[in-house]
Coordinates of C-alpha atoms in Angstrom, one line a residue:
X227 CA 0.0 0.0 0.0
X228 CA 1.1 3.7 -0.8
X229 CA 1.0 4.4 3.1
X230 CA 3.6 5.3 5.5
X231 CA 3.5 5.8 9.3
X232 CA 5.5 8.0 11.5
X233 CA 5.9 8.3 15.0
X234 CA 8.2 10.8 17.4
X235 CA 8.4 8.8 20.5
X236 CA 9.2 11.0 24.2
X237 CA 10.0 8.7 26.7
X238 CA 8.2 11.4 29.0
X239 CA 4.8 10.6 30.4
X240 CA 1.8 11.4 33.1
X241 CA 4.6 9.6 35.9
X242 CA 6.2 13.2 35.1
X243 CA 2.9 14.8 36.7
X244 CA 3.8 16.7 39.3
X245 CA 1.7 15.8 42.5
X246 CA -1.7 17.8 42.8
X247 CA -1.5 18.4 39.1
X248 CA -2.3 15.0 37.3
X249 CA -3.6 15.6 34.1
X250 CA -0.4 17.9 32.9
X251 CA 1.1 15.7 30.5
X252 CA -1.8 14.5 29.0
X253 CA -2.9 18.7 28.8
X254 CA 0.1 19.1 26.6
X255 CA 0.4 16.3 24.8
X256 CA -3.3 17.4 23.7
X257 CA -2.5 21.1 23.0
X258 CA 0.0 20.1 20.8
X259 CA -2.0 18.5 18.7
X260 CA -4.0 21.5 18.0
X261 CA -1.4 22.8 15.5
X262 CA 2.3 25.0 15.1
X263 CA 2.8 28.6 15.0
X264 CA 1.3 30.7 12.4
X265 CA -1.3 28.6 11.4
X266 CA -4.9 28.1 12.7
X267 CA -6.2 24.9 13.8
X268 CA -9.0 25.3 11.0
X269 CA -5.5 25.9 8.7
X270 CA -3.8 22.6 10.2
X271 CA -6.6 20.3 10.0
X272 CA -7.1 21.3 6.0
X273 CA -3.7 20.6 5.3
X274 CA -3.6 17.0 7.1
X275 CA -6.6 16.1 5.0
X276 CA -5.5 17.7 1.8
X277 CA -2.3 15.2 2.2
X278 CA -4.4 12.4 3.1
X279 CA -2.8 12.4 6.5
X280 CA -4.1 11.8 10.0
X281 CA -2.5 12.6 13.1
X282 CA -2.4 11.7 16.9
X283 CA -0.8 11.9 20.5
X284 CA -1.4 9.5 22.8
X285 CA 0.3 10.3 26.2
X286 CA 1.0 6.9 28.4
X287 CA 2.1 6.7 31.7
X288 CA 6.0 6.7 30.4
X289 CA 5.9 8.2 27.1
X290 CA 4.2 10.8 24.6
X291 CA 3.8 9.2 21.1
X292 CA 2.9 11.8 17.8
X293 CA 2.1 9.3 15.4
X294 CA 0.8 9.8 11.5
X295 CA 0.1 7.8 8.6
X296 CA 0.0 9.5 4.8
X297 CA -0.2 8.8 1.3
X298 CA 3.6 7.7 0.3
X299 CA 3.4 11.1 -2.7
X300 CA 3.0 13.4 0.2
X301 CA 5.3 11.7 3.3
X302 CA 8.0 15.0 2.8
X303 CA 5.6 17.7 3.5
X304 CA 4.1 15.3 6.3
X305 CA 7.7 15.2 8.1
X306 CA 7.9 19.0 8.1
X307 CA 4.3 19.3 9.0
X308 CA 5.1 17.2 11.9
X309 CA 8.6 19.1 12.9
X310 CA 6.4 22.2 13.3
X311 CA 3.8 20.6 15.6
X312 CA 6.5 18.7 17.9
X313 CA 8.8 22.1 18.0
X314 CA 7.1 24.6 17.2
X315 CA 3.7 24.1 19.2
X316 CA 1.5 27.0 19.0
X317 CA 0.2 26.9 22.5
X318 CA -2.5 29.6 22.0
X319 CA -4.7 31.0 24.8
X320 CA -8.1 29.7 23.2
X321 CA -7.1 26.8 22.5
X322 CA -6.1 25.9 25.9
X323 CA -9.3 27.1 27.6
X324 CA -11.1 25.0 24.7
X325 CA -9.4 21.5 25.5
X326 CA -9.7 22.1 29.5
X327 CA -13.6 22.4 28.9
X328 CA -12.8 19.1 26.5
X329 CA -11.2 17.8 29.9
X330 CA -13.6 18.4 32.4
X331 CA -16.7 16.8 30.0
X332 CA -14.5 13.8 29.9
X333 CA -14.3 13.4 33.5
X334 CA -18.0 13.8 33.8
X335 CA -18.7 11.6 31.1
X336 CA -16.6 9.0 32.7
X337 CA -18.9 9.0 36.1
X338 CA -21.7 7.6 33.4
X339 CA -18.9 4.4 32.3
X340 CA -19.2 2.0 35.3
X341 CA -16.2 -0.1 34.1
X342 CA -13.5 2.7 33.7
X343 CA -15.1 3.8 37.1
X344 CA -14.3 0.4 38.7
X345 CA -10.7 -0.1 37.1
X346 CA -9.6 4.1 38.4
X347 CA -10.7 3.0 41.9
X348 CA -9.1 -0.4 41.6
X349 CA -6.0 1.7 40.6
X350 CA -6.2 3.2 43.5
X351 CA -7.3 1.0 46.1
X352 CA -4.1 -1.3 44.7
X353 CA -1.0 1.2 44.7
X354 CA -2.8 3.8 46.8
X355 CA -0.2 6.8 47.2
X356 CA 2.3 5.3 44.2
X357 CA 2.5 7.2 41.2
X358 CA 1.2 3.6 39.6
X359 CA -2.2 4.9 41.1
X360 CA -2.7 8.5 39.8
X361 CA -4.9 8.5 36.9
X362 CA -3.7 10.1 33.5
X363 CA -6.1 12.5 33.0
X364 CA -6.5 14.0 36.2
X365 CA -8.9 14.9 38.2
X366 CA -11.2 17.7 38.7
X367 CA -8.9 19.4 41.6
X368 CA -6.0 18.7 39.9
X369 CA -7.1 20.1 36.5
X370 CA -8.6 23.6 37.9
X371 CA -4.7 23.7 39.1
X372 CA -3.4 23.3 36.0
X373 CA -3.0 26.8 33.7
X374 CA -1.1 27.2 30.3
X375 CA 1.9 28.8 31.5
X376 CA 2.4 25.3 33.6
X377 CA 1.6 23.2 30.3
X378 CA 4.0 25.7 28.8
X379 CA 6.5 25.1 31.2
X380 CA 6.5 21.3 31.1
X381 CA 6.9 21.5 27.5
X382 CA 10.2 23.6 28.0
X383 CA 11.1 21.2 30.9
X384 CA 10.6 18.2 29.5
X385 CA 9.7 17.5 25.4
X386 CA 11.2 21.0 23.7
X387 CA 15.0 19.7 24.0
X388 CA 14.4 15.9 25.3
X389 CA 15.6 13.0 24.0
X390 CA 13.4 11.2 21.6
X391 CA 12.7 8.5 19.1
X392 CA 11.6 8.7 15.2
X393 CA 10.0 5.5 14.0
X394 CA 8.7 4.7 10.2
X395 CA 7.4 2.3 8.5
X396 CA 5.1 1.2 5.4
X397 CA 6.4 2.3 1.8
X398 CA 9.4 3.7 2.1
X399 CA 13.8 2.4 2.3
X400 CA 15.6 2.6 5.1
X401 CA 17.8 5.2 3.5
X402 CA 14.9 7.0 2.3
X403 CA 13.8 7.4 5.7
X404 CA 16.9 8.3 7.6
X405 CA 17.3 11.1 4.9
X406 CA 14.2 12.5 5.5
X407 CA 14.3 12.3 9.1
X408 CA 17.7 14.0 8.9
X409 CA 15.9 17.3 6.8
X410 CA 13.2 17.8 9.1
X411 CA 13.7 17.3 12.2
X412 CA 16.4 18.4 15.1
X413 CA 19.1 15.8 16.1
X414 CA 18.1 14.7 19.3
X415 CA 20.5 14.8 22.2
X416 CA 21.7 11.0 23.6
X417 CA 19.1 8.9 25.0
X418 CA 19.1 8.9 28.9
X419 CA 21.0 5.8 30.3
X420 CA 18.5 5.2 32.8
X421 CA 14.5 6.8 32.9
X422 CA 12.4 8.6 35.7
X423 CA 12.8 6.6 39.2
X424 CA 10.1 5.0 39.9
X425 CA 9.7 3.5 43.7
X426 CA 9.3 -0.1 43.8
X427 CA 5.2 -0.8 44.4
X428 CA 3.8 -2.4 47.2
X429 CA 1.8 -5.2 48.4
X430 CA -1.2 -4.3 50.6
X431 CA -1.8 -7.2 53.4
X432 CA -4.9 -8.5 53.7
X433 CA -8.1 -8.4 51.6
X434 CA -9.7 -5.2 51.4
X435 CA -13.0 -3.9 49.8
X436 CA -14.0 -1.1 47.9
X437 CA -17.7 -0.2 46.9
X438 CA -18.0 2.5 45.0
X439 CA -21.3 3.8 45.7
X440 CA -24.0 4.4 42.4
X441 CA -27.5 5.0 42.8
X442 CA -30.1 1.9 41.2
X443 CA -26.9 -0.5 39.8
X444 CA -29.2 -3.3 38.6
X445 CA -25.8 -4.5 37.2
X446 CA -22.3 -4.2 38.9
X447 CA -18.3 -3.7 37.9
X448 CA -16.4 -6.5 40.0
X449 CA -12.7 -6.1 39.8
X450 CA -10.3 -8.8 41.9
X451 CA -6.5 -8.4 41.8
X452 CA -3.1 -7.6 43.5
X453 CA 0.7 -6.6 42.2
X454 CA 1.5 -8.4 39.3
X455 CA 4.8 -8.6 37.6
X456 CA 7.8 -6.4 35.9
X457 CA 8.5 -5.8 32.4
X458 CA 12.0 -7.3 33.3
X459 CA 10.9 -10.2 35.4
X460 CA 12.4 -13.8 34.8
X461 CA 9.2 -14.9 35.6
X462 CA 7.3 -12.9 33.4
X463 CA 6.3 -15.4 30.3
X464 CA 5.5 -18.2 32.4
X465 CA 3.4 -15.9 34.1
X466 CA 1.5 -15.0 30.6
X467 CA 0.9 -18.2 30.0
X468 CA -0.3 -19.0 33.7
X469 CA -3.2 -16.2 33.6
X470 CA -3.7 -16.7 29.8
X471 CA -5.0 -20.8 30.9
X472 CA -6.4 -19.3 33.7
X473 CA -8.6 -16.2 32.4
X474 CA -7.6 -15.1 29.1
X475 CA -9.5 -17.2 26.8
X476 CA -13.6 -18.4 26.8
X477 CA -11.9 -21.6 27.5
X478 CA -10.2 -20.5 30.8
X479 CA -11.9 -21.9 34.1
X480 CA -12.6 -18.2 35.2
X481 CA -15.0 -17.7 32.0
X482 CA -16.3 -21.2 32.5
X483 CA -17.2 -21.0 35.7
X484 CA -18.8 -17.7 35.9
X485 CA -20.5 -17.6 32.6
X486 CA -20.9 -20.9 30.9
X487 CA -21.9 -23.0 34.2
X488 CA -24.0 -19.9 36.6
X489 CA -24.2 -17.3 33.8
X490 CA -23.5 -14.6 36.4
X491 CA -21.7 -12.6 33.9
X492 CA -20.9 -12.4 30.0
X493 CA -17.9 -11.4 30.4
X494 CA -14.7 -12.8 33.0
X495 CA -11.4 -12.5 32.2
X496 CA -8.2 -12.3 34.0
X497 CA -5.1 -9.6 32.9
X498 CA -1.8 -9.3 34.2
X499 CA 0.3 -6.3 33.5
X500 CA 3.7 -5.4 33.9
X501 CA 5.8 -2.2 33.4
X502 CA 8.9 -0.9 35.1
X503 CA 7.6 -1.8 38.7
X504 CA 5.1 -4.5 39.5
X505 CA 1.9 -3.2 38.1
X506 CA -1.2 -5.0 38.7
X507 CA -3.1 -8.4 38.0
X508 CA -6.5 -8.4 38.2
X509 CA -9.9 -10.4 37.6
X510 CA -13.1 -8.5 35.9
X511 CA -16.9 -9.3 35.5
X512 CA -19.6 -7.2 35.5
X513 CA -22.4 -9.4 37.3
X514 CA -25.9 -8.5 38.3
X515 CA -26.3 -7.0 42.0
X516 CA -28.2 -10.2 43.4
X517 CA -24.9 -12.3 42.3
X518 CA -22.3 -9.8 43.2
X519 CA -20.8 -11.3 46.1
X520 CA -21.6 -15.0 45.4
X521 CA -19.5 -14.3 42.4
X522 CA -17.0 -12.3 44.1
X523 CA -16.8 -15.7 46.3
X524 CA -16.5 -17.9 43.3
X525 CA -13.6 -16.0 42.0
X526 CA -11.7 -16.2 45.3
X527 CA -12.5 -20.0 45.1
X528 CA -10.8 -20.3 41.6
X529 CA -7.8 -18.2 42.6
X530 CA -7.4 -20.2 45.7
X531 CA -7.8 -23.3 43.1
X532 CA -5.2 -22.1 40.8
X533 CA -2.7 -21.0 43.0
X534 CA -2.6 -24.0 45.0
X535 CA -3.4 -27.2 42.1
X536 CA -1.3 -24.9 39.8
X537 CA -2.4 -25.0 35.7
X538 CA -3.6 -28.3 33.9
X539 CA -1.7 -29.5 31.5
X540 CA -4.4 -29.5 28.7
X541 CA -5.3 -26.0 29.9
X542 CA -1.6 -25.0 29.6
X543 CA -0.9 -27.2 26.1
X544 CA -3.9 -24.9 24.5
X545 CA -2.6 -21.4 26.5
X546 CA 0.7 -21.8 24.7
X547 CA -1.0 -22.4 21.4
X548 CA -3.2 -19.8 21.8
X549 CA -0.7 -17.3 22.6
X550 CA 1.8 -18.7 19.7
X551 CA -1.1 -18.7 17.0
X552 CA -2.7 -15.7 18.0
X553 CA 0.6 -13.6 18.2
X554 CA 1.0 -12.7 14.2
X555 CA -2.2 -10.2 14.4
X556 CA 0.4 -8.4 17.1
X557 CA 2.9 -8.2 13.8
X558 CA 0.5 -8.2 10.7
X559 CA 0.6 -4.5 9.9
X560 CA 4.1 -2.7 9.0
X561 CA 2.4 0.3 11.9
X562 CA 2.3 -2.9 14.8
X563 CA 5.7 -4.2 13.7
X564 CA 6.7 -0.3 14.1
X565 CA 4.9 0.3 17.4
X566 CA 6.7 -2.6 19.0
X567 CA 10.3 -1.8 17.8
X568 CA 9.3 1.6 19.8
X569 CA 8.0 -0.4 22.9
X570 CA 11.4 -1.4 23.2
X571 CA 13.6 1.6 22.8
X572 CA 11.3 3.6 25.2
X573 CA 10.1 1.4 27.4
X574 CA 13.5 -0.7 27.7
X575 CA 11.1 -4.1 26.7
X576 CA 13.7 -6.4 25.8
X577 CA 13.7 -7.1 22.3
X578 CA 13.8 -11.0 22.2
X579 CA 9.8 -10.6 23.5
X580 CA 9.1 -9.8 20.3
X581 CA 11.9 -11.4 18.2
X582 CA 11.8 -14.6 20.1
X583 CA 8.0 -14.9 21.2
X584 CA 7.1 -17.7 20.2
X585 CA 10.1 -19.2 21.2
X586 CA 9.4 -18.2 24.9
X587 CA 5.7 -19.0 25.5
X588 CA 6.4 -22.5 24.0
X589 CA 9.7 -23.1 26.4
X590 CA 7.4 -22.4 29.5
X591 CA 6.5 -25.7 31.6
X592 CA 4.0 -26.4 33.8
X593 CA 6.7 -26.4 36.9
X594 CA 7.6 -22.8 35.9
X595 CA 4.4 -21.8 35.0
X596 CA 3.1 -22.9 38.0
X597 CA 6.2 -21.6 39.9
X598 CA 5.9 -18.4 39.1
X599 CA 2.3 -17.9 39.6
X600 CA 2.6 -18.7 43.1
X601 CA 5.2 -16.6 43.9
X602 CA 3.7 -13.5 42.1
X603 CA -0.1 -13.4 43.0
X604 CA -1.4 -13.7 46.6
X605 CA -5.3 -14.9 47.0
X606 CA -4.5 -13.4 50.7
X607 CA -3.7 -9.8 49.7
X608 CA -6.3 -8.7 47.4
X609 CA -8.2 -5.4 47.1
X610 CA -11.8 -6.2 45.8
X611 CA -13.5 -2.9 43.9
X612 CA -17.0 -3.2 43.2
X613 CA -19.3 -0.3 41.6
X614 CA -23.1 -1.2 43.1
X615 CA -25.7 0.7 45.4
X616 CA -23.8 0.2 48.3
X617 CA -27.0 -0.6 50.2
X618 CA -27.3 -3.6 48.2
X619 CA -24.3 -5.4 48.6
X620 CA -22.5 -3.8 51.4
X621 CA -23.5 -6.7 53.8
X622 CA -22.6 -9.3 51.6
X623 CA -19.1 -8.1 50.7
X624 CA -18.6 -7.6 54.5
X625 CA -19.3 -11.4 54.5
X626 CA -16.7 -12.4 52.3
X627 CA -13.5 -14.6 53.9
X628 CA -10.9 -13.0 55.2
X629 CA -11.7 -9.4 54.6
X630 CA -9.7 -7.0 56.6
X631 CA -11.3 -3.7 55.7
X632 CA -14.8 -2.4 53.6
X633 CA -15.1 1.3 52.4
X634 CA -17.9 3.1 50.9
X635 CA -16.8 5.7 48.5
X636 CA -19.9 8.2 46.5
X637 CA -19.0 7.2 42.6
X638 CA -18.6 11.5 42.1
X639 CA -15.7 11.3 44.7
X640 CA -12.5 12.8 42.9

């Protein structure tokens, strides 16, 4: 196809939010977009369409991404386009006050989503004061705080001279590309040895409940988990492939169970995540109020199964062939194959996840597998989130084994 992408990687992201002002990053990753200098965002948006071009930021936890795909005719005006938008930000006054009004309807849209409302407070309930637990986009204290000259200033501080990473891909050589690159854009100073310190995350003792309180829930958001693993953890395929048998297919025994046997829920799956510290591993279903806490229950029952019978071996055979067969749509486009290249100079993934993949999930045994599920995830130290009328289900949570703590937060909190 006559399609390249292109993508100016920061490794700078919302962990850079100073405290009380969460949101920042993701503020001025999103005002950039609105254009350069000297030209009107009506302007910039008629030129990206008139070169069949589309561009995005998306602002992570550790990095800002400006990505872009365009016709292959027009890739030369794209790359000085971009160069503009990345350095030469326009930053204008109405612009900002326009994209804060954006931000505040987003947070008050989000009170209407039950699931993202469940996975924030999960967030928080699990790393509690860790940066881990902050959520990108702020807050409605924290983005009244924030005013341009501070999205100005983190700019300056942090993306105007910073280190970064140009990616492309699609119908274009090598050569071609490193040309190009060289024309438009600034030569970046060296990439920092070692990235933002990040405090090791820990685990809370004990189990502890969370209902986050929503008038007339017929339905609820049940989310289960604790720490999970590191990017760089020896333990970490064996660990995919544990939770993959366990809850990431229709297959596992958590979607059995739930759905297929009691059809408490359409949905259970189980996630693990990783990053620079332990992030978390969690459980998710979304069953009605009457069956909330029976299902919590069943959950904890499955876990407990899990970690102390460790995987089946058929479960584990069709994990690994799952995960093996179902990698290539993770490679099938020249913009995923790019994507993950990135991942790994900004994120410091080792490479061989993706070179050797295959090659890793199929080396796992049930011994590691098994190994390294027990000594990553505790069924004792849990936090347990539910989104429900909290006059419904309090009780009934309280009633759960071993819980050490229930709160009762109003879903409108900040």
């Amino acid at each position: 196809l006559p399609l390249v992408d292109v993508e100016i990687a920061f490794p700078v992201g919302s962990l850079h939010d100073p405290v009380g002002c969460e949101g920042l990053a993701q503020l001025t990753g999103h005002l950039i977009r609105y254009g350069p200098r000297g030209m009107s965002q009506e302007r910039f948006e008629d030129l990206l369409a008139s070169l069949g071009a589309r561009l995005s930021v998306e602002v992570s936890m550790r990095s800002t991404r400006v990505r872009a795909t365009v016709l292959r005719r027009n890739l030369e005006r794209l790359l000085a386009l971009m160069a503009r938008v990345v350095w030469q930000p326009a930053f204008r006054a109405g612009d900002f006050a326009k994209l804060k009004r954006c931000a505040r309807a987003s947070l008050l849209a989000r009170l209407d989503d039950d699931q993202t409302l469940g996975a924030l407070r999960f967030r928080s309930a699990l790393f509690r004061d860790h940066p881990y637990g902050r959520s990108l986009s702020g807050s409605r204290a924290s983005l009244a705080r924030i005013d341009r000259e501070q999205v100005c200033a983190f700019y300056g501080c942090h993306l105007a001279e910073a280190a970064f990473v140009v990616g492309i891909a699609g119908d274009v050589t090598a050569d071609g590309a490193r040309a190009s690159v060289a024309e438009h854009f600034p030569s970046p100073p060296q990439w920092p040895k070692s990235g933002l310190s990040v405090p090791p995350t820990r685990t809370r003792r004990g189990r502890h409940v969370v209902i986050v309180d929503k008038p007339e829930r017929a339905q609820t958001q049940l989310f289960i988990g604790t720490l999970g693993a590191r990017t760089r953890d020896r333990d970490l395929f064996p660990l995919i492939v544990s939770n993959n048998a366990f809850g990431g297919t229709f297959s596992g025994p958590l979607m059995q169970e739930v759905r297929a046997v009691r059809g408490w829920s359409y949905g259970a799956y189980s996630r693990l995540l990783h990053s620079q510290r332990r992030d978390a591993w969690y459980m998710w279903t979304a069953p009605a109020a009457e069956y909330s806490a029976d299902c919590a229950a069943l959950q904890l029952g499955l876990l407990e199964e899990w970690i102390d019978g460790g995987v089946k071996r058929a479960q584990l055979a069709f994990a690994k062939r799952y995960l093996i067969n179902s990698h290539c749509f993770d490679r099938d486009t020249p913009s995923k194959r790019l994507e993950a290249r990135l991942d790994v100079e900004v994120l410091n993934i080792p490479r061989r996840y993706f070179d050797e993949h295959d090659q890793l999930v199929a080396a796992v045994t049930k011994r590691q597998a098994d190994d390294a599920m027990r000594a990553r995830i505790s069924a004792r130290d849990l936090c347990i989130v539910v989104v429900a009328t909290a006059s419904d289900v309090a009780a009934s949570f309280e009633q759960l084994p071993g819980v050490n703590s229930l709160e009762i937060v109003p879903f409108d909190a900040s």
